[in-house]
CSV table of C-alpha atoms in Angstrom, one decimal:
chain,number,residue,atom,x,y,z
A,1,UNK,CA,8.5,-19.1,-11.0
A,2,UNK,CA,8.2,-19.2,-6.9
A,3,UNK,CA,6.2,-22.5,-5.6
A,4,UNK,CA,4.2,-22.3,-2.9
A,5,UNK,CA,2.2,-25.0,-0.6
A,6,UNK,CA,-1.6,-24.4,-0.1
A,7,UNK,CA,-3.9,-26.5,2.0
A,8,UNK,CA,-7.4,-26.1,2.9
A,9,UNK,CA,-9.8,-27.7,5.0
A,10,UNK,CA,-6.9,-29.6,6.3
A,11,UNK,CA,-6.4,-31.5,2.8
A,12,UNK,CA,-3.4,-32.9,1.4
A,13,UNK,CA,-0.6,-29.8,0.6
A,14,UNK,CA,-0.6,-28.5,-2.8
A,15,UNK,CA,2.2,-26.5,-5.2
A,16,UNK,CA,1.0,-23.7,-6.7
A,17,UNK,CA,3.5,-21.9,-9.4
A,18,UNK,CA,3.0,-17.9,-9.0
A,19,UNK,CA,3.9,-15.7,-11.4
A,20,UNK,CA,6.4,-12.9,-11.6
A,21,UNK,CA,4.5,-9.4,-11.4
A,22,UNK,CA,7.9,-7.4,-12.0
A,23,UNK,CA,11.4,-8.3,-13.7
A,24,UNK,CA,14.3,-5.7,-13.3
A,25,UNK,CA,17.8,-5.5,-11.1
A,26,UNK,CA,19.0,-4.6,-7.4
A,27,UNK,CA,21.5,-2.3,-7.3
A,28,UNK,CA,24.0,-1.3,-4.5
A,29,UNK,CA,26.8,0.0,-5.2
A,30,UNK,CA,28.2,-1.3,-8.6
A,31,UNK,CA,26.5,-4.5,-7.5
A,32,UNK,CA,24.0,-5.3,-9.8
A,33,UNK,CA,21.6,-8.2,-8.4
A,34,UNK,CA,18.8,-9.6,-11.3
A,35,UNK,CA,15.4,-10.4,-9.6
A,36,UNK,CA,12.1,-11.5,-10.3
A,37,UNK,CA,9.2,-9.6,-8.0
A,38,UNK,CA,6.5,-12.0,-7.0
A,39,UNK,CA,3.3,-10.7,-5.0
A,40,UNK,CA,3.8,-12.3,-1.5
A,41,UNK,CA,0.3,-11.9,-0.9
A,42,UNK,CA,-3.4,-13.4,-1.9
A,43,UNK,CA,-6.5,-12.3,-0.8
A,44,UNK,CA,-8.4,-15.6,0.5
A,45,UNK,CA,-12.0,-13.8,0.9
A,46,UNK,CA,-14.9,-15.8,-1.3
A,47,UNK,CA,-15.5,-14.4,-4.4
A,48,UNK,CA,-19.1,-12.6,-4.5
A,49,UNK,CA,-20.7,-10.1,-6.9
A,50,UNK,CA,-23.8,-8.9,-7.4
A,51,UNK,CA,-27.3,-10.4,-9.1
A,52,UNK,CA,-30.9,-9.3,-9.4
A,53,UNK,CA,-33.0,-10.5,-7.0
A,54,UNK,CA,-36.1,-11.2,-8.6
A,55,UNK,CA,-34.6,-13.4,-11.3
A,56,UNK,CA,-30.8,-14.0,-10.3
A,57,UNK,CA,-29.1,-11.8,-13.4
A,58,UNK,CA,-26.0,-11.1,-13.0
A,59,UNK,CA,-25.6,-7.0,-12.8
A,60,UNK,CA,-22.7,-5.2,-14.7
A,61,UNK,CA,-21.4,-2.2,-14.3
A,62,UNK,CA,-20.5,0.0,-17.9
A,63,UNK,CA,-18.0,2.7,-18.1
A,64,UNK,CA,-20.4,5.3,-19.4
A,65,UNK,CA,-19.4,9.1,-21.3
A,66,UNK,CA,-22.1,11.5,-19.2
A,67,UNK,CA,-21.5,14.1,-21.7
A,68,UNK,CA,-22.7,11.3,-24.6
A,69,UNK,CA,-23.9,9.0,-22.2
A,70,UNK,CA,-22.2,6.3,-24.9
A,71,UNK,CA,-20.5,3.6,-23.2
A,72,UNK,CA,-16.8,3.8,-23.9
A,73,UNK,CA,-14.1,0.9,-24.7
A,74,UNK,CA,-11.6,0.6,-22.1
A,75,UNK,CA,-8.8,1.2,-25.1
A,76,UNK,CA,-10.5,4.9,-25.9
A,77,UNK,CA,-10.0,5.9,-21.6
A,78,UNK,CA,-7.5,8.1,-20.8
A,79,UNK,CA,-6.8,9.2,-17.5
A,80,UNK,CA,-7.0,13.1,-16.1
A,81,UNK,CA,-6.3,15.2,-13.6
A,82,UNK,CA,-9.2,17.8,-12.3
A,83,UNK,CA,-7.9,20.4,-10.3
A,84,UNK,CA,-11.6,21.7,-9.4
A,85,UNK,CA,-11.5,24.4,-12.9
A,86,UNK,CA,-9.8,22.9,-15.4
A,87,UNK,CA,-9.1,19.1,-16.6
A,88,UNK,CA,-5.5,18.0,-17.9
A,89,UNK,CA,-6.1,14.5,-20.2
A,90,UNK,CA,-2.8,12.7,-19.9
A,91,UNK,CA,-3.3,9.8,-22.7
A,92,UNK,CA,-1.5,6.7,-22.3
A,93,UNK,CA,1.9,7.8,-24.5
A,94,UNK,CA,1.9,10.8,-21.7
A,95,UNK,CA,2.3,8.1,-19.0
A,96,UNK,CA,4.8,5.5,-20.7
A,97,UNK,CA,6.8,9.0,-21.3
A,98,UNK,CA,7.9,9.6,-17.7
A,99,UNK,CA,11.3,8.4,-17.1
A,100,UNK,CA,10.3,6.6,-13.4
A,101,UNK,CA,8.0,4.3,-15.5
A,102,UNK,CA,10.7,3.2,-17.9
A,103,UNK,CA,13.0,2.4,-14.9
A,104,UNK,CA,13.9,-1.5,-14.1
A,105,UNK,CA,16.3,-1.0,-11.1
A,106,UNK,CA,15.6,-1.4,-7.5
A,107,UNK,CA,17.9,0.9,-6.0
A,108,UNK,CA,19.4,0.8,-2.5
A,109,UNK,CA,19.3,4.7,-1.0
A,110,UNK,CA,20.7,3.5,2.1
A,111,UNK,CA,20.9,1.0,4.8
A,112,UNK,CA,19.3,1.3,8.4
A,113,UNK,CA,19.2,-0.2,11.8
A,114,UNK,CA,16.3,-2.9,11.4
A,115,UNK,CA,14.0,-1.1,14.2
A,116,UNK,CA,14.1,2.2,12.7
A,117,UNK,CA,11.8,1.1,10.3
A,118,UNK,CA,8.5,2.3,11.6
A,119,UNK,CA,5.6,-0.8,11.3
A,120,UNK,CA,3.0,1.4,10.2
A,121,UNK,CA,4.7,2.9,6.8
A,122,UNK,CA,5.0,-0.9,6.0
A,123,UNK,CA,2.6,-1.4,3.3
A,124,UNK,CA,2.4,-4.5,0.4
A,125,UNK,CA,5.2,-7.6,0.6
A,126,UNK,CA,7.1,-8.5,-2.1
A,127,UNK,CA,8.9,-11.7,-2.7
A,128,UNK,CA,12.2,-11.4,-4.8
A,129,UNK,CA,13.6,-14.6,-6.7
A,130,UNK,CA,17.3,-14.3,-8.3
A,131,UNK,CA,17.5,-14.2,-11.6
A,132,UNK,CA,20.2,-15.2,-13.0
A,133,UNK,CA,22.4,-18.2,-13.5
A,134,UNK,CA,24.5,-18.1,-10.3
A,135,UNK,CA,22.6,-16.2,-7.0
A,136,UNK,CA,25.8,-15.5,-5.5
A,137,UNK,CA,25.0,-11.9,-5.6
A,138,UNK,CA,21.8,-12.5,-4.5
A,139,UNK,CA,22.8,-14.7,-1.4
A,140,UNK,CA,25.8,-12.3,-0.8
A,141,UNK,CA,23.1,-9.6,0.3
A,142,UNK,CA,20.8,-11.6,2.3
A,143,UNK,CA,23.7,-12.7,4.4
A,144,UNK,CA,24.6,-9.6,4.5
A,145,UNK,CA,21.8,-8.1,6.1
A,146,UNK,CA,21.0,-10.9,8.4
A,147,UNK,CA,24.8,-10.4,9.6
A,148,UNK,CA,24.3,-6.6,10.0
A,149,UNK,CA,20.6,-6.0,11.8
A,150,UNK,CA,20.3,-3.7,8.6
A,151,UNK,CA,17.3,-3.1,6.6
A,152,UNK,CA,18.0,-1.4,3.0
A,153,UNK,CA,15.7,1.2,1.6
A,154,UNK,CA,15.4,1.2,-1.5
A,155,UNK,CA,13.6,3.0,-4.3
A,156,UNK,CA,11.8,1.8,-7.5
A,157,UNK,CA,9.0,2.3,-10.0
A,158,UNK,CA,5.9,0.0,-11.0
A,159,UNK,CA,2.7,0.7,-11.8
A,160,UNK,CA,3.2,4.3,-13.0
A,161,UNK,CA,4.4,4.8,-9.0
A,162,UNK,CA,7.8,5.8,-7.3
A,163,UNK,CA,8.0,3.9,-4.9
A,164,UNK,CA,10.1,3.7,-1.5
A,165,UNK,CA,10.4,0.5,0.3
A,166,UNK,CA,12.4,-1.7,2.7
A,167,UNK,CA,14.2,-4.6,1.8
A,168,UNK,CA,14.7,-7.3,4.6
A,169,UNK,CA,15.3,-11.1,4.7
A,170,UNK,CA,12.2,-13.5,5.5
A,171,UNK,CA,13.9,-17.3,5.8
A,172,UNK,CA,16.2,-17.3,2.7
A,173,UNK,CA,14.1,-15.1,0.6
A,174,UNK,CA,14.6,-11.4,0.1
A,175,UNK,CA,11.6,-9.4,0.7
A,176,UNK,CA,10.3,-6.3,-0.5
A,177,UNK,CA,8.0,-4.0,1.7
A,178,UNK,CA,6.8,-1.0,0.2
A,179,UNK,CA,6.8,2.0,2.4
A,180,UNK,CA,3.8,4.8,3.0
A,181,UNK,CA,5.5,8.1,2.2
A,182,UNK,CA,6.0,10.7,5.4
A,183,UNK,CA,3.4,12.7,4.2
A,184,UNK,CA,1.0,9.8,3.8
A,185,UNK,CA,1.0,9.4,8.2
A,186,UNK,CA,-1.1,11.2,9.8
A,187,UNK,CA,-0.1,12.3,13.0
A,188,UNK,CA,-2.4,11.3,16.0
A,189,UNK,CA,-3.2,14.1,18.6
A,190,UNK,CA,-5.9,13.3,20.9
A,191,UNK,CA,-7.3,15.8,23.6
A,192,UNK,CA,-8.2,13.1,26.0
A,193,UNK,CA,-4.4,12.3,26.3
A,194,UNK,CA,-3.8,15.4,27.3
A,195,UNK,CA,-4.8,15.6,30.7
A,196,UNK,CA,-2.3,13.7,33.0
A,197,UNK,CA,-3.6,10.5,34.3
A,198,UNK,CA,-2.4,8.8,37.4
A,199,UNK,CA,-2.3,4.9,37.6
A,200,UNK,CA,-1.5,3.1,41.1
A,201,UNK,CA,1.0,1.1,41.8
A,202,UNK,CA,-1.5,-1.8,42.3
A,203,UNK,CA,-3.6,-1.0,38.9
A,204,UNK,CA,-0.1,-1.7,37.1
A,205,UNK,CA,0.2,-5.0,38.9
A,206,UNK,CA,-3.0,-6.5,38.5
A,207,UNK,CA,-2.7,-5.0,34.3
A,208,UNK,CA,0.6,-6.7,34.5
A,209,UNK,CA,-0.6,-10.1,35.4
A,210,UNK,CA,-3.4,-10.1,33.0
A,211,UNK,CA,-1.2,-9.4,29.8
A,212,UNK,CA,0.8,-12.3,31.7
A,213,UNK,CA,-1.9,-14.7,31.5
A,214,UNK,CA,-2.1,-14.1,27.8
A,215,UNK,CA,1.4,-14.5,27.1
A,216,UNK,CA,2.0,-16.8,24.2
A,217,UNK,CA,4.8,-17.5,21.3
A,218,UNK,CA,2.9,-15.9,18.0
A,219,UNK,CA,2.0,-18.5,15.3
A,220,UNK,CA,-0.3,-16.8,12.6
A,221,UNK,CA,-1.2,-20.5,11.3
A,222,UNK,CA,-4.0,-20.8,14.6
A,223,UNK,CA,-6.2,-18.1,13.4
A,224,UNK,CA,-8.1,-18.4,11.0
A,225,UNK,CA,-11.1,-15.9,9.3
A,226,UNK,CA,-14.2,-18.0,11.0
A,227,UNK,CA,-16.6,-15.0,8.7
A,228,UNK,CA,-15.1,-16.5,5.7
A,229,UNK,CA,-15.0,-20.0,6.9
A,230,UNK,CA,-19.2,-20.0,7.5
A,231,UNK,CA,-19.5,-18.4,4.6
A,232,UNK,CA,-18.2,-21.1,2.4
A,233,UNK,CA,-19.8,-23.2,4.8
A,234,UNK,CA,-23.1,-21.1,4.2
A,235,UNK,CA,-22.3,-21.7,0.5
A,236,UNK,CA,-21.3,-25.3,0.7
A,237,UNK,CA,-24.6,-26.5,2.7
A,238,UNK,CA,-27.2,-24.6,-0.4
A,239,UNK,CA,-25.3,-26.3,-3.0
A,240,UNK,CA,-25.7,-29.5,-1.3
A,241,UNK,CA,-29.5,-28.7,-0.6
A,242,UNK,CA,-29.8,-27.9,-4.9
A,243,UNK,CA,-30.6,-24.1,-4.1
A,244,UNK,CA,-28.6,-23.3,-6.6
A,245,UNK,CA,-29.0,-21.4,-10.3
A,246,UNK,CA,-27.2,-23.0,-13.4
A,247,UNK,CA,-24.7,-19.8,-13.9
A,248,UNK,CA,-24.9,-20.1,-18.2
A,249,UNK,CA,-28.7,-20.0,-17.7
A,250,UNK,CA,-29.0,-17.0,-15.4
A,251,UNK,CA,-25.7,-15.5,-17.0
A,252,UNK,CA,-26.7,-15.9,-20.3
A,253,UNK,CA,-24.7,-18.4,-22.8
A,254,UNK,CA,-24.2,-15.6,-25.5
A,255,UNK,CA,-22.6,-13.2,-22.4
A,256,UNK,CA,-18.9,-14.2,-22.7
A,257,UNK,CA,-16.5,-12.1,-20.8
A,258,UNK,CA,-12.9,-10.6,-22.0
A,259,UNK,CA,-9.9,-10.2,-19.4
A,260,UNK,CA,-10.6,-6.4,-18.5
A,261,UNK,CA,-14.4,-7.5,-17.2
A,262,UNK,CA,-16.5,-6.2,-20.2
A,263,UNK,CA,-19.7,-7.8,-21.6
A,264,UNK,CA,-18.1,-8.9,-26.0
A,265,UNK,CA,-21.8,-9.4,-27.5
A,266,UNK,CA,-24.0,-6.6,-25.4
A,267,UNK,CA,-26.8,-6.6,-27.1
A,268,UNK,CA,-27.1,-10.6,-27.5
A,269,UNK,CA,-26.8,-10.5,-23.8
A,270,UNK,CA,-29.5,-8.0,-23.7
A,271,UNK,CA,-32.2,-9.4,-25.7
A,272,UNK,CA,-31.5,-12.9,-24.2
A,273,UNK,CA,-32.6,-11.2,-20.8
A,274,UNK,CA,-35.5,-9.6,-22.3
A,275,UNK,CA,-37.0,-12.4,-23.6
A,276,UNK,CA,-36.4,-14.1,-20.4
A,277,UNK,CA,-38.0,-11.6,-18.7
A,278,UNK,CA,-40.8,-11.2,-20.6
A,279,UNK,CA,-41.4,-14.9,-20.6
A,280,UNK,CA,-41.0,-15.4,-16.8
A,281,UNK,CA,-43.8,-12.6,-16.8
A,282,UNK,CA,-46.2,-14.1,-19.2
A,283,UNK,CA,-46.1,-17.2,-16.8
A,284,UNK,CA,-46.5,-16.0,-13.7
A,285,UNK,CA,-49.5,-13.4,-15.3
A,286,UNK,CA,-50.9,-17.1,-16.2
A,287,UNK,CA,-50.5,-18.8,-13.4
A,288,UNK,CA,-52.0,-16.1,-11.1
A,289,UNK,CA,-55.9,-15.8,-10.5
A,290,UNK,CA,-58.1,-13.4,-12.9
A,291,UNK,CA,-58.4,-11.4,-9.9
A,292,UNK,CA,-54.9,-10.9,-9.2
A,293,UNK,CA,-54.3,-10.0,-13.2
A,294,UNK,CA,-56.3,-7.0,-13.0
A,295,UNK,CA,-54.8,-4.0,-12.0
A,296,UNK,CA,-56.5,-1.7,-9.1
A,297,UNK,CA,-58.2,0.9,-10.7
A,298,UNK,CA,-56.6,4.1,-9.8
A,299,UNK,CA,-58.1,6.1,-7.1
């Protein structure tokens, strides 16, 4: 497993072990390179879903059949394709069948000047660990590449994707960057950048001194997301103040829920917020005025 430091709130710097997404090889050649893939992203947004907002329950969403209108286990869904007419049901043997899929190399199609790599194909970072008991291969390439200005593309398979992707060196890791396909690109044609356009001599200057007055040596570590910032803030501030609902009350202690997100004991979870219901009802109907119990007679 990769370590890496994580601090917050300018606390003290902690080690946290991720975990390998993705185990095959990286081949060039008849060189034959075992790695571990780690994700080399996180996403740091807080954590929000959604609740009633009369009584705080949380709300769930069901995969529901419309032709039965049952609600189906995740291990009875298949996946299919509709072309508009007609529906092909590829079940999950269908998918584990493709040869892609089976794949567990990380092949190297060719190697490019680093800045023919276009940034806006670059899609999701990988990190790649060696995996083996010497990392000779491993270093061999990274110097390699550092050495040569080149980039490799390679091509690979996870997730029940092909994928292409660039392979470059970040410190002394190797990194993996998958690539948007050609055809995923849209070309950008705008009208209003068709008509010629004439800048002075002076415009350019005075542009020229303003990007000047903003020139600075990038460091991602001084920006920071300030709308998730308050927001933990926001969240910090009504815990503190005791606005706050005990989650196994409002969630229901009987609700437990399995790793793919689904409620185990439904119907315990349902007659617990009945019952809840109907009791918050019955007192409010009680502690309201005899006037405010009886119902406007319809007109």
């Amino acid at each position: 497993m990769l370590s890496r430091p994580l601090a917050r709130g300018g606390s003290a710097v902690l080690t946290v072990r991720m975990r390998a997404i993705w185990k095959g090889a990286l081949t060039f050649g008849l060189v034959n390179v075992p790695v571990k893939v780690y994700s080399a992203i996180e996403d740091h947004d807080v954590p929000l879903h959604q609740v009633h907002a009369s009584d705080g329950g949380r709300i769930r969403y069901q995969r529901v059949c419309e032709l039965d209108g049952e609600v189906v286990p995740y291990a009875e869904i298949d996946k299919a394709y509709d072309d508009g007419e007609r529906t092909v049901v590829l079940t999950a043997d269908d998918i584990a069948s493709l040869p892609a899929e089976r794949s567990r190399e990380i092949e190297v199609v060719e190697f490019v000047p680093s800045d023919q790599i276009d940034l806006l194909t670059l899609d999701r970072p990988y990190y790649l660990e060696p995996d083996s008991s010497s990392p000779k291969a491993y270093v061999l390439l990274r110097t390699t590449l550092e050495q040569t200005d080149r980039t490799a593309v390679v091509r690979f398979s996870l997730r029940q994707k092909t994928r292409l992707a660039a392979l470059r060196v970040r410190g002394e890791v190797l990194v993996l960057q998958t690539l948007l396909w050609a055809d995923e690109v849209r070309e950008a044609s705008f009208s209003a950048l068709d008509e010629p356009v004439k800048i002075s001599a002076k415009e350019l200057e005075l542009s020229a001194a303003l990007v000047e007055s903003f020139s600075s040596d990038f460091d991602p570590s001084e920006f920071v997301d300030e709308y998730q910032q308050e927001l933990r803030t926001l969240i910090d501030a009504k815990l503190e103040k005791g606005d706050a609902l005990d989650t196994a009350e409002t969630f229901g202690a009987e609700a437990h829920v399995d790793a793919g997100g689904e409620v185990i004991d439904l119907m315990a979870a349902l007659t617990a917020s009945v019952e809840r219901s109907r009791a918050a009802r019955a007192e409010a109907e009680k502690a309201a005025p005899a006037t405010k119990r009886k119902r406007p007679e319809a007109s």
